[in-house]
Amino acid sequence: MLTVFLTGFYYERLTGNDRTSFLPGAATDGHYQIISDCKLCHGDGFEDAEVLQKSCMSCHGKELKAVNDSHPKKKFTDPRNVDRIEIVDARYCVTCHVEHRPGRTGNMGVTMPEDFCILCHKEVAKKRKSHAGMEFNTCASAGCHNYHDNKALYEEYLVKHGNESAQLSKQVVVEKTLNQYFTSLDEKYRKSLTIDKQDSKIDRIDPKIFDQWQKSRHAATGVNCSSCHTHKNEWKNHVDMKACSNCHELEVLGFESGKHGMMLSASNITVSVATSRLKPKSNKNKDHLNCTSCHDGHNFNTEYAAIDACLNCHEDEHSKNFKKTKHYATWLNSKNGTLDSNAGVTCATCHLPRKIVSQNGIDRTLVQHNQNENLEPNEKMIRSVCMNCHGLKFSLESLADNELIKSNFNGIPKIKNKGFEMALERELKKKEKEAKENNKG
Amino acid sequence: MKVNRYQLFTIIPVAALLILGLVGCQKEEAAQPAGLAPKVMADAIHAVLEADRTVYTKQVITRLVKKEKVIKASEQFEDDKALPLPAQMFRFGSELVAEKDSGFSYSLQSLWPINKQNEPKTDAEKKGLQYIADNPGQNFYTEEELGGTTYYTAVYPDVAVASPCVDCHNDHKDTPKTDFKIGDVMGGVVIRIAM
C-alpha cells in the first residue's frame, strides 16, 4: 500500500509542474518564490555552470549593469587575474551565492564567510594606511563598501556630499506624472467620463462601484468599464492583471519582478498567507496578491496603497512602528496642506520609490513596484530615496543602525561611519598641498 | 587479392613509415598556425588603440575641456554630467572586447598607477613596463603562461600626448608621481593574444 502511494506520489512529482519535493535544501528568501520549476534556474540539466550563470543574469544582469557592478565577470576573465579565480571564482554568481544551503546562508543569500574581501584585498592597509588594523569582516558590514553596488559609497561621492546636513533644505520626492503621460500620449485620455457614460454590461451593480469609479483617475482619463472588463471582445466580471498591464505595463513588470509578484510570474501561483514566508497573522487583504490587493478594485486609491495596504500584511517591528515616526507626520502634513504634496513619506516612498523613466519617447515618473530593486543591501536606497530629503552621512549612518531601522527611523543614528572622516581628511590634505604649491609658484 | 607472408613483411613497415610521416607533418603544421603572426596582429591592434586614444584626447578632451571650456572631463562622469577620461574610454573598450571572447585582451597599466589594480602584476608585465620606461620609443614582446594558457604578450609605451594627461595624473590624490611632462612614458598598453 505504502509502495503504491509513494510510487504515485513521486510519479506525480516527476511529471507535474511542482518539483519542490526534490529540493536538496530550502531555498533562500530571495528565491523561494520561484523554486517550483527547477528549469527556471537549471535549464534542462544540472551540470553546466554556464546555464546556471545565464539564469542568474537573466534576472539580475540588468540591475548589476545599472549600478556599475564593482566586480563584473569581465574583470575575472582577464588572463592577468587568473590567480584570483583560483582563490574566488567570481565569474560565477554561485561561488558566493550557493542556493539550497540554509545552514550557511547569510544576508542577501551570501554563503561565503564574512571576511571574503580579504582573500584578494589583504594588502589594502599597505596602500591605505587609514585601513590598518581594521577587522577583516568590516569591509562590507560597516556601511563602507559593497561587493557589487558602490554608487553611493565611492570616495569622491563621500567628499562631495560629506558636509551635507541631516535635513536638506528641500525635502520632496519627484512628482507623479502618470496622468500627464497618458494625456500627452493620446487624445482619448483627455476626456473625463461621468456615470451616465459608463458602459458596463451588467444589469445590477452596487451603485457604490459607480461612485468609486467616477471619483477615480480612470474616469478622469476616459477609462470606461469595458476598457478593463473586456477580454477578446467578451465582457469579463473578473479582471486579469493582463488588463492592467495594457496601460500600466512597467508597473506590472515591476510587480512581477518583486517579492509581491515573482511567484505569480514564475509559477502562476500567487503569494498568499499560505505561501508567503512572512506568515502574517491578520491578513485583511485578499488571500492572494495582485494589483487589486493594494489598489482596491474600483477606486484605485493610491493613498491606501501607500501605507495601509502594506500594514495589512507586514507586522514586523519596523512596519508596526511606522505611524509613530516623523516620516508619518510628514505624510499627514502633506495631506492637510501644511507641507508640499510630495513631501509626505509613506511605506511606498522608500520601498516603491518614484523614478523617472522614458516610455514611448516620453519621460514620466514610474512608481517602481519591484521593491527588490533597492531593498538589499540597504545602501541601494540612499540615492533613490534617502537623499531626496537627507544628507549622505545621516542617510548612511541611519541605514547602518539596526536599532534605528527597527524603530522605523524614529530618532537619530548612533552609528558613526568612519569613511567620511577618511575621505574628508584626504581631501583636506590634497587642498593644503595644492595651496602650498600655489604659494610657492 | 591474396597477400602472402613476404608481401606482408613489406607492406607493414611501409605503412608504418607513411603513418609516422603523416603524423610528423601534422605536428609540423600545428607548430606554425595559419594566419597573422601574433606580433603583426598585436602591432595592428595597438595601432588602432593608439590612434583612437590620441583622437579622443586631442579632438574631444583637449578641444572641449581645455580650449573651448564647454564641458568638464571627470572620473565620475555620470554624476558630474561630464566626459569620461581618456583612460576610462580605453578601459570601457577593453571591457567590451573582453565580453566578446575575441581571443585577445588589452589593458592600460603603469608603474605609477592611480588605480592600484593597474600596476603590473605578472612577470611579463613587470619586465615589459620597466623596459618601455627605460627605452623610450621601443616596444616589448614576450610569451607567458597564465592559468595553463600560453599568451603572446606585447607591451607598448603610453605617452602623454596632451596637457590634460599630465595635469590630471600629477594632480590626482592617488598618484604616486607628480612630475609627468608631455612626451613622458606614463604607462603601457599590454596586449595579450592566446596562442
XYZ file of C-alpha atoms in Angstrom:
636
model
C 0.000 0.000 0.000
C 2.779 2.356 1.053
C 4.791 1.425 -2.041
C 1.832 2.202 -4.282
C 1.288 5.518 -2.532
C 4.944 6.554 -2.741
C 5.185 5.454 -6.382
C 2.104 7.504 -7.233
C 3.356 10.492 -5.236
C 6.770 10.620 -6.881
C 5.332 9.870 -10.329
C 3.089 12.886 -9.933
C 6.043 14.965 -8.691
C 8.233 13.870 -11.556
C 5.694 14.549 -14.239
C 3.889 17.542 -12.689
C 4.999 21.137 -12.520
C 5.818 21.234 -8.817
C 9.274 19.736 -8.152
C 9.760 21.093 -4.646
C 9.932 17.546 -3.193
C 13.303 17.095 -4.894
C 14.948 20.198 -3.461
C 18.283 19.448 -1.818
C 17.593 22.138 0.790
C 15.290 25.095 1.396
C 15.840 27.984 -0.993
C 16.898 31.459 0.122
C 14.356 34.179 0.896
C 15.259 35.722 -2.439
C 14.405 32.637 -4.470
C 11.887 30.577 -2.523
C 9.036 32.004 -4.555
C 10.374 30.662 -7.844
C 11.634 27.193 -6.951
C 8.667 25.077 -8.024
C 10.161 24.894 -11.501
C 13.820 23.770 -11.370
C 14.242 24.649 -15.050
C 13.941 28.355 -14.332
C 17.486 28.306 -12.978
C 18.926 24.962 -14.023
C 17.626 24.721 -17.576
C 17.423 21.154 -18.838
C 20.293 19.801 -16.791
C 22.327 20.305 -13.638
C 25.857 20.079 -14.994
C 26.545 23.219 -16.949
C 27.718 26.168 -14.837
C 27.188 28.483 -17.808
C 23.468 27.632 -17.930
C 23.095 28.488 -14.283
C 25.071 31.711 -14.729
C 22.869 32.690 -17.657
C 19.808 32.166 -15.467
C 21.258 34.372 -12.727
C 21.998 37.114 -15.235
C 18.590 36.880 -16.906
C 17.042 38.240 -13.690
C 19.932 40.169 -12.093
C 22.115 41.208 -15.043
C 20.296 44.401 -15.896
C 20.434 45.651 -12.338
C 24.140 44.835 -11.959
C 24.875 46.797 -15.092
C 22.780 49.741 -13.895
C 24.763 50.037 -10.668
C 28.180 49.745 -12.391
C 28.903 46.429 -10.676
C 32.279 46.794 -8.951
C 33.204 43.142 -9.605
C 31.832 42.236 -13.041
C 32.656 38.900 -14.658
C 34.838 40.609 -17.270
C 37.326 41.597 -14.555
C 37.954 37.944 -13.825
C 38.150 36.669 -17.386
C 41.191 38.897 -17.956
C 44.168 36.473 -18.099
C 46.148 38.647 -15.668
C 43.578 37.896 -12.974
C 43.651 34.139 -13.379
C 45.284 33.788 -9.951
C 42.245 35.461 -8.409
C 39.869 32.953 -9.984
C 41.802 30.252 -8.190
C 41.030 31.995 -4.894
C 37.418 33.006 -5.609
C 35.902 32.085 -8.954
C 33.980 35.333 -9.273
C 32.978 34.553 -12.857
C 30.022 32.686 -11.399
C 27.417 34.078 -9.000
C 27.053 30.674 -7.314
C 30.608 30.823 -5.993
C 29.339 33.216 -3.318
C 25.588 32.645 -3.531
C 25.129 28.880 -3.231
C 21.439 28.010 -3.226
C 19.680 25.392 -1.052
C 22.181 25.743 1.808
C 20.087 27.347 4.574
C 22.616 26.431 7.280
C 25.333 28.628 5.811
C 23.337 31.350 4.054
C 23.756 34.869 5.353
C 22.253 38.199 4.333
C 21.498 38.617 0.632
C 21.962 34.907 0.027
C 25.726 35.083 0.589
C 27.213 31.724 1.546
C 30.841 32.865 1.802
C 32.402 33.574 5.206
C 32.095 37.254 6.167
C 35.781 38.007 5.581
C 35.781 37.059 1.892
C 37.022 40.514 0.753
C 40.391 39.863 2.332
C 41.035 36.890 0.061
C 42.003 39.363 -2.683
C 42.436 42.670 -0.815
C 44.652 41.654 2.090
C 47.283 44.219 1.047
C 44.866 47.132 1.378
C 46.442 48.593 4.515
C 49.809 48.896 2.752
C 48.328 51.333 0.243
C 45.792 52.922 2.571
C 47.295 53.500 5.976
C 43.892 54.530 7.315
C 42.729 50.937 6.869
C 45.461 49.432 9.067
C 44.118 47.393 11.965
C 40.601 47.084 10.628
C 38.878 43.753 11.163
C 38.669 41.536 8.087
C 34.902 41.277 8.271
C 34.159 45.004 8.446
C 34.659 45.948 4.772
C 31.035 45.366 3.885
C 29.429 45.356 7.315
C 30.247 48.909 8.427
C 28.428 50.714 5.626
C 31.674 51.439 3.738
C 31.855 49.022 0.774
C 29.631 46.641 -1.130
C 30.764 43.867 -3.426
C 28.507 44.959 -6.300
C 26.889 48.346 -5.781
C 29.050 51.207 -4.551
C 27.231 54.037 -6.279
C 26.595 55.871 -3.013
C 29.830 54.789 -1.359
C 32.741 55.769 -3.572
C 35.254 58.236 -2.144
C 34.529 61.243 -4.346
C 30.834 60.862 -3.624
C 31.535 60.902 0.125
C 33.627 64.057 -0.344
C 31.011 65.758 -2.497
C 28.176 65.097 -0.055
C 30.157 64.684 3.181
C 29.221 68.041 4.705
C 25.520 67.988 3.940
C 23.237 68.491 6.912
C 20.969 65.731 8.160
C 17.855 67.551 6.931
C 18.157 69.086 3.478
C 16.541 72.451 2.878
C 14.329 70.957 0.154
C 12.639 67.700 1.152
C 10.420 66.388 -1.627
C 10.287 63.423 -3.950
C 9.669 63.702 -7.666
C 6.060 64.382 -8.591
C 3.881 61.639 -10.078
C 3.164 62.319 -13.728
C 1.187 59.301 -14.906
C -1.851 61.384 -15.808
C 0.216 63.835 -17.836
C 1.897 60.890 -19.555
C -1.394 59.386 -20.708
C -2.922 62.680 -21.758
C 0.136 63.512 -23.827
C 0.099 60.026 -25.315
C -3.399 60.058 -26.770
C -6.360 62.441 -27.021
C -8.779 59.783 -25.743
C -7.251 60.117 -22.247
C -8.144 63.803 -22.157
C -11.907 63.204 -21.990
C -13.221 62.557 -18.495
C -16.304 60.375 -18.025
C -19.358 60.561 -15.797
C -21.716 57.818 -14.600
C -24.164 58.398 -17.462
C -21.374 57.431 -19.883
C -20.438 54.150 -18.132
C -20.604 51.134 -20.442
C -20.829 48.126 -18.105
C -22.609 45.036 -19.412
C -24.143 44.059 -16.081
C -27.689 44.967 -15.113
C -27.409 45.058 -11.339
C -24.347 46.715 -9.927
C -23.733 48.142 -6.483
C -24.029 51.950 -7.001
C -21.004 52.325 -4.733
C -18.879 50.875 -7.533
C -20.012 53.568 -9.991
C -19.376 56.197 -7.362
C -15.846 54.900 -6.722
C -15.107 54.735 -10.436
C -16.366 58.249 -11.107
C -14.093 59.651 -8.404
C -11.136 57.675 -9.720
C -8.320 58.633 -12.082
C -9.732 56.121 -14.516
C -12.961 58.065 -15.068
C -10.968 61.311 -15.162
C -8.829 59.984 -18.005
C -11.591 58.375 -20.088
C -11.056 54.778 -18.956
C -14.512 53.178 -19.058
C -15.759 49.878 -17.560
C -15.215 47.986 -20.806
C -11.584 49.102 -21.010
C -10.722 46.689 -18.210
C -13.622 44.234 -18.216
C -13.460 43.228 -21.872
C -11.193 40.430 -22.977
C -11.207 39.290 -26.615
C -14.438 41.245 -27.197
C -16.190 39.454 -24.334
C -17.301 41.034 -21.071
C -15.443 39.577 -18.037
C -16.506 40.236 -14.457
C -13.085 39.186 -13.218
C -10.308 41.453 -14.373
C -6.987 39.764 -15.019
C -3.691 41.536 -14.321
C -3.086 41.470 -18.056
C -5.842 44.067 -18.396
C -3.909 46.359 -16.011
C -0.753 45.645 -17.977
C -2.307 47.019 -21.161
C -1.830 50.520 -19.792
C 0.431 50.006 -16.761
C 2.975 47.722 -18.361
C 6.029 48.946 -16.452
C 4.213 48.896 -13.116
C 3.086 45.283 -13.675
C 6.564 44.329 -14.843
C 7.971 45.763 -11.625
C 5.342 43.925 -9.565
C 6.181 40.622 -11.252
C 9.897 41.130 -10.623
C 9.399 41.998 -6.947
C 8.557 39.945 -3.895
C 4.834 40.512 -4.334
C 4.637 39.099 -7.840
C 7.634 36.941 -8.673
C 5.898 33.749 -7.568
C 2.993 34.585 -9.842
C 5.188 35.279 -12.829
C 7.228 32.101 -12.255
C 4.549 29.563 -11.471
C 1.082 31.059 -11.804
C 0.667 30.750 -8.040
C 0.157 33.982 -6.127
C 1.839 34.862 -2.869
C -0.661 34.338 -0.096
C -0.813 33.745 3.648
C -0.166 30.075 2.892
C 2.751 30.529 0.509
C 4.499 33.578 1.997
C 7.372 33.177 4.442
C 6.187 36.300 6.290
C 3.134 34.437 7.620
C 1.054 37.486 8.522
C -1.260 36.852 11.466
C -4.108 39.082 10.470
C -4.203 39.331 6.734
C -7.001 41.698 5.811
C -6.121 41.667 2.160
C -7.422 39.036 -0.175
C -5.764 35.654 0.090
C -3.601 36.304 -2.918
C -1.619 39.202 -4.269
C -2.300 41.007 -7.485
C -2.856 44.651 -8.427
C -6.231 44.930 -6.714
C -4.889 43.616 -3.404
C -3.458 47.065 -2.735
C -5.287 49.158 -5.331
C -8.863 48.343 -4.451
C -10.994 47.224 -7.407
C -12.657 50.482 -8.476
C -11.356 53.462 -6.561
C -7.656 52.733 -7.074
C -6.788 54.784 -4.025
C -3.018 55.197 -4.129
C -3.013 56.734 -0.643
C -4.405 53.494 0.786
C -1.940 51.513 -1.296
C 0.973 53.542 0.034
C 0.573 52.740 3.755
C -2.482 50.840 4.979
C -2.374 48.157 2.308
C 1.204 47.386 3.402
C 0.354 47.334 7.105
C -2.438 44.826 6.480
C 0.197 42.135 5.924
C 3.508 43.429 7.256
C 3.525 43.075 11.025
C 7.232 43.260 11.798
C 8.620 45.785 14.289
C 9.765 48.191 11.555
C 6.329 48.270 9.935
C 4.363 48.467 13.165
C 6.397 51.488 14.287
C 5.783 53.491 11.118
C 2.825 55.502 12.424
C 4.883 56.685 15.415
C 7.504 58.361 13.243
C 8.276 61.818 11.894
C 8.029 60.310 8.441
C 4.376 59.517 9.049
C 3.850 63.035 10.431
C 5.146 64.469 7.159
C 2.589 62.343 5.342
C -0.258 63.713 7.463
C 1.059 67.255 6.961
C 1.349 66.805 3.227
C -2.289 65.699 3.170
C -3.536 68.651 5.191
C -1.556 71.126 3.106
C 0.977 72.118 5.765
C 3.699 70.554 3.619
C 4.196 70.154 -0.122
C 2.108 67.321 -1.570
C 5.329 65.478 -2.496
C 6.929 65.904 0.924
C 4.966 63.183 2.722
C 6.761 59.900 3.452
C 4.869 56.629 3.209
C 5.963 52.976 3.071
C 5.853 53.301 -0.721
C 8.097 56.373 -0.723
C 11.011 54.186 0.357
C 10.057 50.709 -0.840
C 8.271 51.534 -4.099
C 10.162 54.708 -4.950
C 9.329 57.036 -7.795
C 11.808 57.250 -10.627
C 11.944 58.983 -13.987
C 11.731 56.591 -16.930
C 11.337 57.037 -20.651
C 8.333 55.297 -22.178
C 7.219 55.695 -25.767
C 9.721 58.523 -26.060
C 8.127 60.442 -23.175
C 9.783 60.983 -19.785
C 7.440 60.093 -16.945
C 7.502 59.165 -13.271
C 7.229 55.472 -12.576
C 6.339 54.097 -9.166
C 8.783 51.201 -9.091
C 6.694 48.232 -7.985
C 9.759 45.983 -7.734
C 10.737 46.611 -4.126
C 13.717 44.265 -4.541
C 15.393 46.967 -6.593
C 16.527 48.991 -3.595
C 15.995 46.619 -0.669
C 19.352 44.915 -0.055
C 21.999 45.954 0.656
C 20.084 48.892 2.036
C 22.671 51.417 0.783
C 20.904 50.968 -2.557
C 18.136 53.101 -1.090
C 20.362 56.099 -0.447
C 20.407 57.721 -3.857
C 16.935 56.721 -4.974
C 15.188 57.562 -1.695
C 17.026 58.957 1.339
C 18.923 61.743 -0.409
C 15.715 63.353 -1.606
C 15.454 64.696 1.942
C 18.612 63.870 3.924
C 22.354 64.360 3.684
C 24.519 61.405 2.693
C 26.233 60.971 6.066
C 22.960 60.967 8.001
C 21.463 58.529 5.481
C 24.367 56.087 5.543
C 24.641 56.103 9.307
C 20.884 55.636 9.697
C 20.849 52.647 7.394
C 23.783 51.099 9.264
C 21.940 51.381 12.612
C 19.831 48.238 13.069
C 18.032 49.557 16.153
C 17.044 52.682 14.237
C 15.722 50.552 11.393
C 13.595 48.574 13.844
C 12.074 51.798 15.172
C 11.404 52.820 11.566
C 13.910 55.683 11.832
C 12.293 57.240 14.850
C 15.351 59.106 16.104
C 18.896 59.803 15.025
C 21.637 57.263 14.173
C 24.026 56.136 16.884
C 26.420 54.534 14.394
C 29.316 56.581 13.034
C 30.669 55.956 9.546
C 34.446 56.392 9.605
C 34.584 56.509 5.814
C 33.554 60.159 5.794
C 36.365 61.206 8.126
C 38.891 59.351 5.986
C 37.588 60.775 2.719
C 37.340 64.348 4.001
C 40.763 64.173 5.646
C 42.393 63.064 2.397
C 40.597 65.842 0.531
C 41.778 68.386 3.081
C 45.387 67.214 2.750
C 45.144 67.482 -1.034
C 43.806 71.048 -0.800
C 46.568 72.018 1.658
C 49.215 70.595 -0.676
C 47.759 72.474 -3.646
C 47.691 75.700 -1.651
C 51.348 75.243 -0.651
C 52.370 74.663 -4.264
C 50.391 77.677 -5.439
C 52.089 79.847 -2.808
C 55.482 78.602 -3.988
C 54.558 79.427 -7.589
C 43.559 -10.306 -53.760
C 45.604 -12.627 -51.668
C 48.603 -11.229 -49.773
C 51.393 -13.668 -48.964
C 53.634 -13.573 -45.891
C 56.565 -11.923 -47.724
C 54.381 -9.172 -49.172
C 53.013 -8.570 -45.646
C 56.533 -8.059 -44.300
C 57.000 -5.329 -46.935
C 53.612 -3.627 -46.596
C 53.617 -3.236 -42.794
C 56.897 -1.274 -42.490
C 55.989 0.922 -45.481
C 52.553 1.701 -43.996
C 54.092 2.430 -40.612
C 56.552 4.842 -42.181
C 53.744 6.558 -44.081
C 51.642 6.957 -40.938
C 54.607 8.296 -38.961
C 55.367 10.666 -41.799
C 51.832 11.982 -41.839
C 51.771 12.458 -38.062
C 55.101 14.240 -38.325
C 53.747 16.570 -40.997
C 50.677 17.344 -38.871
C 52.891 18.184 -35.932
C 54.957 20.490 -38.094
C 51.791 22.223 -39.337
C 50.459 22.637 -35.814
C 53.673 24.390 -34.783
C 53.044 27.056 -37.416
C 49.424 28.123 -37.130
C 47.895 29.716 -40.163
C 47.041 33.430 -40.175
C 48.816 36.520 -38.943
C 51.870 36.174 -36.750
C 50.968 37.298 -33.203
C 53.417 40.213 -33.341
C 51.818 41.547 -36.530
C 48.364 41.186 -35.008
C 49.407 42.827 -31.717
C 51.044 45.729 -33.563
C 47.908 46.205 -35.683
C 45.617 46.188 -32.651
C 47.883 48.677 -30.919
C 47.934 50.987 -33.941
C 44.126 51.250 -33.774
C 44.056 51.660 -29.999
C 46.715 54.345 -30.044
C 45.040 56.256 -32.872
C 41.605 56.213 -31.188
C 43.109 57.198 -27.871
C 45.005 60.124 -29.373
C 41.977 61.336 -31.323
C 39.753 61.226 -28.226
C 42.361 63.001 -26.105
C 43.098 65.748 -28.623
C 39.853 66.221 -30.554
C 37.429 65.723 -27.669
C 39.083 66.304 -24.297
C 41.688 68.944 -25.123
C 39.396 70.812 -27.523
C 36.196 70.830 -25.457
C 37.643 70.897 -21.954
C 40.820 72.941 -22.250
C 40.314 75.167 -25.303
C 36.586 75.790 -25.662
C 35.809 75.120 -21.985
C 32.275 73.920 -22.728
C 32.323 70.742 -20.652
C 34.359 69.059 -17.932
C 36.039 65.677 -18.047
C 35.671 63.690 -14.861
C 36.357 60.283 -13.406
C 32.773 60.444 -12.063
C 31.458 61.497 -15.459
C 27.924 60.164 -14.888
C 27.374 62.018 -11.627
C 29.207 65.091 -12.862
C 27.470 65.079 -16.287
C 30.937 65.224 -17.821
C 33.086 63.450 -20.386
C 34.779 60.170 -19.465
C 38.544 60.441 -19.112
C 40.672 59.031 -21.967
C 41.890 56.188 -19.747
C 38.269 55.309 -18.929
C 37.294 55.323 -22.611
C 40.179 52.951 -23.213
C 39.129 50.658 -20.366
C 35.457 50.589 -21.402
C 36.543 49.488 -24.869
C 38.740 46.733 -23.457
C 35.861 45.534 -21.271
C 33.535 45.266 -24.268
C 36.190 43.292 -26.131
C 36.560 41.011 -23.081
C 32.832 40.251 -23.216
C 33.160 39.111 -26.833
C 35.780 36.416 -26.193
C 37.783 37.641 -29.206
C 40.986 35.700 -28.497
C 42.887 38.734 -27.257
C 42.717 41.183 -24.408
C 44.287 44.522 -23.656
C 44.731 46.808 -20.703
C 46.384 50.029 -19.662
C 48.933 49.679 -16.896
C 51.589 51.767 -15.244
C 54.494 51.638 -12.856
C 52.841 54.736 -11.323
C 49.136 53.814 -11.438
C 46.382 55.947 -9.975
C 44.273 52.830 -9.521
C 46.425 50.217 -7.833
C 44.641 47.484 -9.772
C 46.502 48.766 -12.841
C 50.016 48.200 -11.603
C 51.980 45.395 -13.321
C 51.190 42.023 -11.865
C 52.670 39.211 -13.941
C 56.429 38.876 -14.538
C 55.944 39.778 -18.216
C 54.048 42.958 -17.274
C 56.700 43.972 -14.738
C 59.566 43.396 -17.186
C 57.692 44.984 -20.084
C 56.666 48.167 -18.272
C 60.163 48.647 -16.917
C 61.606 48.054 -20.404
C 59.428 50.646 -22.134
C 60.121 53.166 -19.366
C 63.880 52.607 -19.689
C 63.880 52.511 -23.508
C 61.605 55.294 -24.790
C 60.085 54.586 -28.192
C 60.611 50.827 -28.006
C 58.097 48.042 -27.520
C 58.462 44.845 -25.505
C 57.416 41.408 -26.739
C 57.392 38.087 -24.902
C 55.429 34.918 -24.219
C 53.986 33.968 -20.860
C 51.850 31.199 -19.404
C 48.848 32.135 -17.291
C 46.383 29.579 -15.960
C 47.685 26.862 -18.286
C 47.360 29.012 -21.450
C 50.306 30.476 -23.326
C 49.949 34.098 -24.385
C 51.895 36.281 -26.761
C 52.253 39.446 -24.686
C 53.210 42.800 -26.143
C 53.783 45.992 -24.138
C 53.685 49.406 -25.866
C 54.592 52.760 -24.324
C 51.661 55.021 -23.454
C 52.921 58.544 -23.914
C 51.410 61.784 -22.580
C 50.174 63.419 -25.777
C 48.365 66.440 -24.334
C 48.301 68.640 -21.243
C 45.141 67.063 -19.710
C 47.070 63.756 -19.427
C 49.855 65.198 -17.294
C 47.678 67.669 -15.373
C 45.209 65.026 -14.315
C 47.849 62.481 -13.304
C 50.082 64.956 -11.482
C 47.175 66.420 -9.507
C 45.329 63.218 -8.648
C 45.002 62.322 -4.969
C 46.173 58.758 -5.583
C 49.058 59.379 -7.959
C 52.488 58.161 -6.828
C 54.225 60.513 -9.326
C 53.571 64.219 -9.692
C 56.128 65.420 -12.240
C 54.923 63.972 -15.555
C 55.607 66.125 -18.643
C 54.174 65.963 -22.174
C 56.082 63.300 -24.094
C 56.809 61.172 -21.000
C 56.005 57.474 -20.926
C 53.233 57.368 -18.346
C 52.420 53.703 -18.639
C 51.990 50.916 -21.111
C 49.352 49.225 -23.220
C 49.534 45.472 -22.629
C 48.075 43.302 -25.385
C 47.703 39.539 -24.903
C 46.943 37.036 -27.630
C 46.119 33.451 -26.673
C 48.430 31.079 -28.549
